[in-house]
């Protein structure tokens, strides 16, 4: 069995392939494993570097061996970085494919539901129904207009004739009032008094004028 077969749990020929969710989960587990491997190698690199510095002057052979191990660890670390990049790209592609699959599945489900909803619908019947609704609305509006229009409440009478009749009634009322006023001519009037009226008193203006003349005369005598 190949490495990817072991990774995704695939079987032999005719075996059912893993689902997208299963493959994504496997890739995440692999990423986690490689990340831990990176951390381990980084620690080993730091340790070998310390060993090389420690034995640089005392034990040159040990220092060189430490540097060689450090180079191998760094090479493995570089390989793991490339592997992680490839796995990350593959996981993102699978996640996008899985999302697109779900979207298409839901769209197909909605399309089937819409098709089922329209299965018993005929466009001609819909047009006929909308036409019937429009006709009924117009009929209802005509009925409302007919009901709200006054009928039999004076439309058959001539307004000029009514005004002429009203003028006649007003004239009759006026004539009646005049006759009632004319009937008061035979009522006896009061007698004229036989005694003479008292004479009108002198005007106040004349009194004032005489008073002013007296004051002027007294003023001249005093001078």
XYZ file of C-alpha atoms in Angstrom, residues 6 71 123 201:
4
model
C -1.943 4.578 4.394
C 23.509 20.324 9.294
C -48.188 29.108 -17.175
C -83.747 128.679 29.107
